[in-house]
Amino acid sequence: MSHHLDTPLAAQTGQLYLDDLYVFDGDRGTVIVMDVNSSVTKADIKPGFHHEARYEFKIHTNGSEMEELTYRVTFGEFDAQGGQDLALHALTGADARDDAATGTLLAEGRTGAEVTGEHVRIWAGRITDPFYIDLDQLATVNDAFKNGAKLDRNAWKPEKAKNSFAGTTVDSIVLEVSDEPMLGQGTQIGVWAATKLATDAGGWRQINRAGHPMMWPIFWPTDTDFSNPANTRHPCEDLRADGEEIAMAVARVVAPNGTAPDPQAYGWNVARALYPDMLSYQVGTPANYGFAARNGRTMADNAPEVMFSLVLNTGMTSGLTPDVTKEARADSFPYVVPAGR
């Protein structure tokens, strides 16, 4: 589940670890963006995408438990020209959840260039990271969760906020899918992303997945080797497998802060809001990831502010506005800004 923090495992294989997922309305349809391989790992970073991995966008429609559409992106080896070949396949119906299925080839091309296919276009490459947060604020939230204690609002001041990820980069996959006939205007979809790696036995192992932002930093900040099974399971298992853990974690922190009359009930409300862990979006509508309602997520949305407010049940300002990363967003495809541009 999404993270940006530098950990030993992410430093070794950052290409496989998801940093962000965005879903919003674009010029020609619905845009889905997956970011991996944050430069917070500094000198350990490996360029490009893992050539033995699959990067998959999973789409559920109208509340379906299982995905009915998968867009699978694969890459060739990083070459002397500083790029990679890429291929985009679509898998529908039962094939969408079958690792053995090959799907239909929609487009082929190279990283760093717009690649078009029938009803889709895709771009992949290194970009300036549009994500923003002050990690000092995250530390105060982590302390409250760790100790089940009152939030120390004196430990961090919003007027001194700084973007801890200023100047960082990520590898990004931007997919734009025509609403008609692919998704359908007004359709309610649920979107999550996954990275998978081939096994020695010939199958595929899910390494990482992403839906809502900030899940790992808030709920499992000390799990630096990502051993929690949340990364490898399917979203349909989330509430049964992990709902109580999330609910109790939230209850333990809202109780001493006095922000909910019934901490246990509020904890379960949060668990049900976050699980299954995917972004919900109504096709063709303006996206907004907010405290009161979440409909997709744009790259300008203040996800940390929303998540902190949600899990603490009290308004939390981040001290930062979307302007801090406006140079990392573009109004037209691919909606991101290539690194160094």
Short mmCIF file of C-alpha atoms in Angstrom, two decimals:
data_model
loop_
_atom_site.label_atom_id
_atom_site.label_comp_id
_atom_site.label_asym_id
_atom_site.label_seq_id
_atom_site.Cartn_x
_atom_site.Cartn_y
_atom_site.Cartn_z
CA MET A 1 0.00 0.00 0.00
CA SER A 2 1.25 3.44 -0.95
CA HIS A 3 4.37 4.86 0.65
CA HIS A 4 7.22 7.22 -0.16
CA LEU A 5 9.50 6.64 2.79
CA ASP A 6 13.05 5.40 2.39
CA THR A 7 13.31 1.84 3.69
CA PRO A 8 15.94 -0.85 3.11
CA LEU A 9 13.59 -2.91 0.95
CA ALA A 10 12.39 0.06 -1.11
CA ALA A 11 16.01 1.06 -1.67
CA GLN A 12 16.77 -2.37 -3.11
CA THR A 13 13.72 -2.69 -5.34
CA GLY A 14 12.08 0.73 -5.55
CA GLN A 15 10.88 -0.09 -9.05
CA LEU A 16 8.37 -2.49 -7.49
CA TYR A 17 7.08 -0.23 -4.72
CA LEU A 18 4.14 2.05 -5.38
CA ASP A 19 4.26 5.64 -4.21
CA ASP A 20 0.93 6.99 -5.45
CA LEU A 21 -2.26 6.33 -7.37
CA TYR A 22 -4.41 9.03 -8.99
CA VAL A 23 -7.74 8.85 -10.85
CA PHE A 24 -9.31 11.90 -12.50
CA ASP A 25 -11.08 13.23 -15.58
CA GLY A 26 -8.77 14.07 -18.49
CA ASP A 27 -9.06 15.59 -21.95
CA ARG A 28 -10.19 12.37 -23.64
CA GLY A 29 -11.40 10.19 -20.80
CA THR A 30 -10.46 8.85 -17.39
CA VAL A 31 -6.83 9.21 -16.35
CA ILE A 32 -5.15 6.71 -14.03
CA VAL A 33 -1.61 7.40 -12.81
CA MET A 34 0.71 5.02 -10.99
CA ASP A 35 3.99 6.25 -9.45
CA VAL A 36 6.88 4.05 -8.28
CA ASN A 37 10.59 4.25 -7.52
CA SER A 38 10.86 7.46 -5.48
CA SER A 39 14.23 9.18 -5.45
CA VAL A 40 14.13 9.34 -1.65
CA THR A 41 16.21 6.16 -1.92
CA LYS A 42 18.93 8.43 -3.33
CA ALA A 43 22.03 6.67 -4.65
CA ASP A 44 20.44 3.24 -4.47
CA ILE A 45 17.80 4.00 -7.06
CA LYS A 46 17.71 1.86 -10.19
CA PRO A 47 16.64 3.71 -13.34
CA GLY A 48 13.39 2.93 -15.09
CA PHE A 49 10.84 0.19 -14.54
CA HIS A 50 11.57 -3.42 -13.62
CA HIS A 51 11.79 -5.36 -16.87
CA GLU A 52 10.60 -8.61 -15.28
CA ALA A 53 7.59 -7.07 -13.55
CA ARG A 54 3.99 -6.34 -14.43
CA TYR A 55 2.39 -3.01 -13.55
CA GLU A 56 -1.38 -3.41 -13.42
CA PHE A 57 -4.33 -1.03 -13.12
CA LYS A 58 -7.32 -2.92 -11.69
CA ILE A 59 -10.86 -1.61 -12.32
CA HIS A 60 -14.05 -2.73 -10.58
CA THR A 61 -17.42 -1.50 -11.86
CA ASN A 62 -20.60 -0.66 -9.95
CA GLY A 63 -19.42 -2.12 -6.66
CA SER A 64 -18.24 -5.46 -8.01
CA GLU A 65 -16.13 -7.46 -5.57
CA MET A 66 -13.66 -8.54 -8.25
CA GLU A 67 -12.02 -6.53 -11.00
CA GLU A 68 -13.63 -6.77 -14.42
CA LEU A 69 -10.97 -4.86 -16.33
CA THR A 70 -7.18 -4.88 -15.98
CA TYR A 71 -4.69 -2.77 -17.89
CA ARG A 72 -1.30 -4.47 -17.74
CA VAL A 73 1.90 -2.59 -18.59
CA THR A 74 5.22 -4.34 -19.15
CA PHE A 75 8.66 -3.01 -20.01
CA GLY A 76 11.82 -4.12 -21.76
CA GLU A 77 15.29 -3.69 -20.29
CA PHE A 78 16.69 -0.22 -19.69
CA ASP A 79 18.95 0.36 -22.72
CA ALA A 80 21.88 2.50 -23.80
CA GLN A 81 19.51 5.16 -25.14
CA GLY A 82 18.20 5.69 -21.63
CA GLY A 83 14.74 4.27 -22.31
CA GLN A 84 12.64 1.12 -22.37
CA ASP A 85 10.17 -0.53 -24.68
CA LEU A 86 6.67 -0.78 -23.24
CA ALA A 87 3.53 -2.74 -24.02
CA LEU A 88 -0.04 -2.24 -22.84
CA HIS A 89 -2.53 -5.11 -22.67
CA ALA A 90 -6.21 -5.10 -21.65
CA LEU A 91 -7.79 -8.07 -19.87
CA THR A 92 -11.55 -8.28 -19.39
CA GLY A 93 -14.02 -10.47 -17.50
CA ALA A 94 -12.49 -13.46 -15.76
CA ASP A 95 -9.18 -12.80 -17.53
CA ALA A 96 -8.87 -9.51 -15.61
CA ARG A 97 -8.00 -11.49 -12.48
CA ASP A 98 -6.10 -14.34 -14.12
CA ASP A 99 -2.31 -14.02 -14.11
CA ALA A 100 -2.09 -16.72 -16.77
CA ALA A 101 -4.23 -14.75 -19.23
CA THR A 102 -2.45 -12.68 -21.88
CA GLY A 103 -5.21 -10.25 -22.82
CA THR A 104 -5.35 -8.04 -25.88
CA LEU A 105 -2.42 -5.90 -26.98
CA LEU A 106 -3.56 -2.29 -27.19
CA ALA A 107 -0.36 -0.34 -27.73
CA GLU A 108 3.41 -0.62 -27.99
CA GLY A 109 6.04 2.09 -27.81
CA ARG A 110 8.82 3.64 -25.76
CA THR A 111 9.11 5.37 -22.44
CA GLY A 112 9.26 9.15 -22.64
CA ALA A 113 6.89 9.32 -25.61
CA GLU A 114 3.12 9.36 -26.02
CA VAL A 115 1.90 5.95 -27.12
CA THR A 116 -1.59 5.62 -28.58
CA GLY A 117 -3.90 2.68 -29.15
CA GLU A 118 -7.58 2.10 -29.72
CA HIS A 119 -9.45 4.14 -27.09
CA VAL A 120 -6.29 4.56 -24.96
CA ARG A 121 -3.07 6.50 -24.74
CA ILE A 122 -0.18 5.92 -22.35
CA TRP A 123 3.01 7.67 -21.27
CA ALA A 124 5.70 6.38 -18.93
CA GLY A 125 8.91 7.90 -17.64
CA ARG A 126 10.69 9.81 -14.90
CA ILE A 127 8.77 12.82 -13.55
CA THR A 128 8.87 15.50 -10.90
CA ASP A 129 6.86 14.10 -7.99
CA PRO A 130 3.59 16.03 -7.44
CA PHE A 131 3.08 14.56 -3.94
CA TYR A 132 3.55 16.91 -1.00
CA ILE A 133 3.72 16.57 2.79
CA ASP A 134 5.72 17.81 5.76
CA LEU A 135 7.09 14.65 7.38
CA ASP A 136 7.43 16.43 10.72
CA GLN A 137 3.63 16.57 10.84
CA LEU A 138 3.44 12.86 10.02
CA ALA A 139 5.75 12.20 12.99
CA THR A 140 3.28 13.84 15.39
CA VAL A 141 0.43 11.73 14.01
CA ASN A 142 2.56 8.58 14.27
CA ASP A 143 3.34 9.37 17.91
CA ALA A 144 -0.37 9.70 18.71
CA PHE A 145 -1.17 6.40 16.99
CA LYS A 146 1.76 4.56 18.53
CA ASN A 147 0.90 5.57 22.07
CA GLY A 148 -2.88 5.89 21.77
CA ALA A 149 -2.38 9.41 23.04
CA LYS A 150 -3.58 12.94 22.58
CA LEU A 151 -2.11 14.63 19.53
CA ASP A 152 0.65 17.04 20.53
CA ARG A 153 -0.34 20.09 18.52
CA ASN A 154 2.61 22.06 19.91
CA ALA A 155 5.13 19.66 18.35
CA TRP A 156 4.49 20.96 14.83
CA LYS A 157 3.40 24.37 13.55
CA PRO A 158 1.60 24.69 10.19
CA GLU A 159 3.11 28.11 9.54
CA LYS A 160 6.53 26.43 9.44
CA ALA A 161 5.45 23.64 7.10
CA LYS A 162 7.80 22.58 4.31
CA ASN A 163 7.38 20.05 1.53
CA SER A 164 9.67 17.17 2.46
CA PHE A 165 9.50 15.85 -1.10
CA ALA A 166 10.48 19.03 -2.89
CA GLY A 167 12.90 18.20 -5.69
CA THR A 168 12.21 14.46 -5.64
CA THR A 169 11.29 12.35 -8.66
CA VAL A 170 9.39 9.14 -9.37
CA ASP A 171 8.82 6.83 -12.31
CA SER A 172 5.25 7.29 -13.54
CA ILE A 173 2.78 5.44 -15.76
CA VAL A 174 -0.02 7.64 -17.07
CA LEU A 175 -2.94 5.86 -18.74
CA GLU A 176 -5.90 7.67 -20.29
CA VAL A 177 -8.90 5.54 -21.20
CA SER A 178 -11.80 6.78 -23.33
CA ASP A 179 -14.97 6.94 -21.27
CA GLU A 180 -16.95 5.71 -24.26
CA PRO A 181 -17.00 2.87 -25.08
CA MET A 182 -14.49 1.60 -22.50
CA LEU A 183 -15.81 2.73 -19.12
CA GLY A 184 -19.11 4.52 -19.71
CA GLN A 185 -20.06 8.00 -18.54
CA GLY A 186 -21.46 7.96 -15.03
CA THR A 187 -20.22 4.45 -14.21
CA GLN A 188 -19.01 4.03 -10.63
CA ILE A 189 -15.60 2.41 -10.65
CA GLY A 190 -13.12 1.29 -8.03
CA VAL A 191 -9.44 1.47 -8.98
CA TRP A 192 -6.30 0.02 -7.45
CA ALA A 193 -2.82 -0.68 -8.75
CA ALA A 194 -0.46 -3.61 -8.28
CA THR A 195 3.08 -4.61 -9.12
CA LYS A 196 3.81 -8.27 -9.76
CA LEU A 197 7.02 -10.23 -10.26
CA ALA A 198 7.56 -13.56 -11.98
CA THR A 199 8.26 -16.50 -9.69
CA ASP A 200 10.72 -19.34 -10.26
CA ALA A 201 7.75 -21.68 -10.50
CA GLY A 202 6.40 -19.83 -13.51
CA GLY A 203 3.61 -17.88 -11.83
CA TRP A 204 3.33 -14.31 -10.60
CA ARG A 205 3.63 -12.89 -7.10
CA GLN A 206 1.97 -9.63 -6.08
CA ILE A 207 4.66 -7.42 -4.54
CA ASN A 208 2.85 -4.20 -3.76
CA ARG A 209 -0.53 -2.55 -4.26
CA ALA A 210 -2.02 0.91 -3.83
CA GLY A 211 -5.46 2.43 -3.37
CA HIS A 212 -5.92 5.15 -0.77
CA PRO A 213 -2.88 7.33 -0.06
CA MET A 214 -0.98 7.35 3.25
CA MET A 215 -2.10 3.90 4.43
CA TRP A 216 1.36 2.52 5.19
CA PRO A 217 2.81 5.67 6.84
CA ILE A 218 -0.21 6.01 9.14
CA PHE A 219 -1.05 2.44 10.10
CA TRP A 220 2.23 0.51 9.68
CA PRO A 221 5.06 3.07 9.94
CA THR A 222 7.51 0.70 11.63
CA ASP A 223 7.04 -2.15 9.13
CA THR A 224 10.05 -1.22 7.00
CA ASP A 225 10.29 -4.63 5.31
CA PHE A 226 6.61 -4.57 4.26
CA SER A 227 5.94 -7.94 5.85
CA ASN A 228 2.31 -7.03 6.57
CA PRO A 229 0.10 -9.21 4.32
CA ALA A 230 -1.92 -6.15 3.24
CA ASN A 231 0.41 -5.77 0.26
CA THR A 232 -0.12 -9.23 -1.14
CA ARG A 233 -3.84 -9.82 -0.64
CA HIS A 234 -6.77 -8.83 -2.83
CA PRO A 235 -8.90 -5.81 -1.77
CA CYS A 236 -11.96 -8.04 -1.37
CA GLU A 237 -10.21 -9.59 1.66
CA ASP A 238 -9.35 -6.27 3.33
CA LEU A 239 -12.26 -5.70 5.69
CA ARG A 240 -12.42 -9.31 6.89
CA ALA A 241 -8.67 -9.64 7.34
CA ASP A 242 -7.75 -6.19 8.62
CA GLY A 243 -10.88 -4.21 9.40
CA GLU A 244 -10.69 -4.76 13.14
CA GLU A 245 -7.02 -3.75 13.28
CA ILE A 246 -7.74 -0.46 11.48
CA ALA A 247 -10.88 0.19 13.54
CA MET A 248 -9.11 -0.40 16.85
CA ALA A 249 -6.11 1.73 15.84
CA VAL A 250 -8.42 4.63 15.05
CA ALA A 251 -10.48 4.11 18.21
CA ARG A 252 -7.33 4.16 20.37
CA VAL A 253 -6.35 7.57 19.04
CA VAL A 254 -9.72 9.33 18.83
CA ALA A 255 -10.60 8.31 22.40
CA PRO A 256 -7.88 10.35 24.17
CA ASN A 257 -8.39 13.20 21.72
CA GLY A 258 -12.11 13.30 22.46
CA THR A 259 -13.05 13.64 18.79
CA ALA A 260 -15.72 10.91 18.67
CA PRO A 261 -18.50 10.14 21.18
CA ASP A 262 -18.18 6.44 20.37
CA PRO A 263 -14.53 5.71 19.43
CA GLN A 264 -15.18 2.07 18.49
CA ALA A 265 -18.05 2.96 16.18
CA TYR A 266 -16.03 5.72 14.57
CA GLY A 267 -13.08 3.36 14.12
CA TRP A 268 -15.30 0.96 12.18
CA ASN A 269 -16.65 3.85 10.10
CA VAL A 270 -13.08 4.65 9.06
CA ALA A 271 -12.28 0.99 8.35
CA ARG A 272 -15.31 0.73 6.08
CA ALA A 273 -14.41 4.00 4.36
CA LEU A 274 -10.88 2.80 3.58
CA TYR A 275 -11.62 -0.85 2.84
CA PRO A 276 -11.64 -2.33 0.29
CA ASP A 277 -8.54 -0.26 -0.39
CA MET A 278 -9.24 1.30 -3.76
CA LEU A 279 -10.09 4.72 -5.14
CA SER A 280 -13.78 5.15 -5.91
CA TYR A 281 -14.62 7.37 -8.88
CA GLN A 282 -17.66 8.23 -10.97
CA VAL A 283 -16.57 8.33 -14.59
CA GLY A 284 -16.83 11.72 -16.25
CA THR A 285 -17.11 13.78 -13.06
CA PRO A 286 -14.63 16.20 -11.46
CA ALA A 287 -12.33 14.27 -9.13
CA ASN A 288 -11.68 15.37 -5.58
CA TYR A 289 -10.12 13.54 -2.66
CA GLY A 290 -11.65 15.31 0.34
CA PHE A 291 -12.59 14.73 3.97
CA ALA A 292 -16.36 14.83 3.41
CA ALA A 293 -16.32 12.91 0.12
CA ARG A 294 -13.75 11.08 -1.96
CA ASN A 295 -14.24 10.82 -5.72
CA GLY A 296 -11.02 9.76 -7.41
CA ARG A 297 -7.92 11.80 -6.65
CA THR A 298 -6.16 14.59 -8.51
CA MET A 299 -2.48 15.40 -8.23
CA ALA A 300 -3.37 18.69 -6.55
CA ASP A 301 -5.43 17.10 -3.76
CA ASN A 302 -3.95 17.40 -0.27
CA ALA A 303 -4.10 13.70 0.55
CA PRO A 304 -2.15 13.84 3.85
CA GLU A 305 -4.43 16.58 5.20
CA VAL A 306 -7.50 14.53 4.27
CA MET A 307 -6.18 11.29 5.75
CA PHE A 308 -5.02 12.89 9.00
CA SER A 309 -8.41 14.58 9.41
CA LEU A 310 -10.22 11.32 8.66
CA VAL A 311 -8.35 9.05 11.06
CA LEU A 312 -8.33 11.66 13.87
CA ASN A 313 -11.88 12.90 13.19
CA THR A 314 -10.78 16.50 13.51
CA GLY A 315 -9.70 19.16 11.05
CA MET A 316 -5.97 18.98 10.33
CA THR A 317 -4.27 21.59 8.20
CA SER A 318 -1.05 20.58 6.50
CA GLY A 319 0.22 24.12 6.21
CA LEU A 320 0.79 23.40 2.52
CA THR A 321 -1.28 24.22 -0.57
CA PRO A 322 -1.28 22.63 -4.05
CA ASP A 323 0.86 25.55 -5.21
CA VAL A 324 3.94 23.92 -3.67
CA THR A 325 3.98 21.38 -6.51
CA LYS A 326 2.19 23.24 -9.31
CA GLU A 327 5.33 22.93 -11.44
CA ALA A 328 4.89 19.14 -11.29
CA ARG A 329 1.46 19.11 -12.97
CA ALA A 330 0.33 19.85 -16.52
CA ASP A 331 -3.11 20.66 -17.94
CA SER A 332 -2.79 18.34 -20.92
CA PHE A 333 -1.61 14.78 -21.53
CA PRO A 334 0.42 13.27 -19.92
CA TYR A 335 -0.59 15.64 -17.07
CA VAL A 336 2.82 15.15 -15.43
CA VAL A 337 6.12 16.96 -15.90
CA PRO A 338 9.12 14.87 -17.03
CA ALA A 339 12.05 15.16 -14.66
CA GLY A 340 14.48 17.91 -15.56
CA ARG A 341 12.04 19.74 -17.79
#
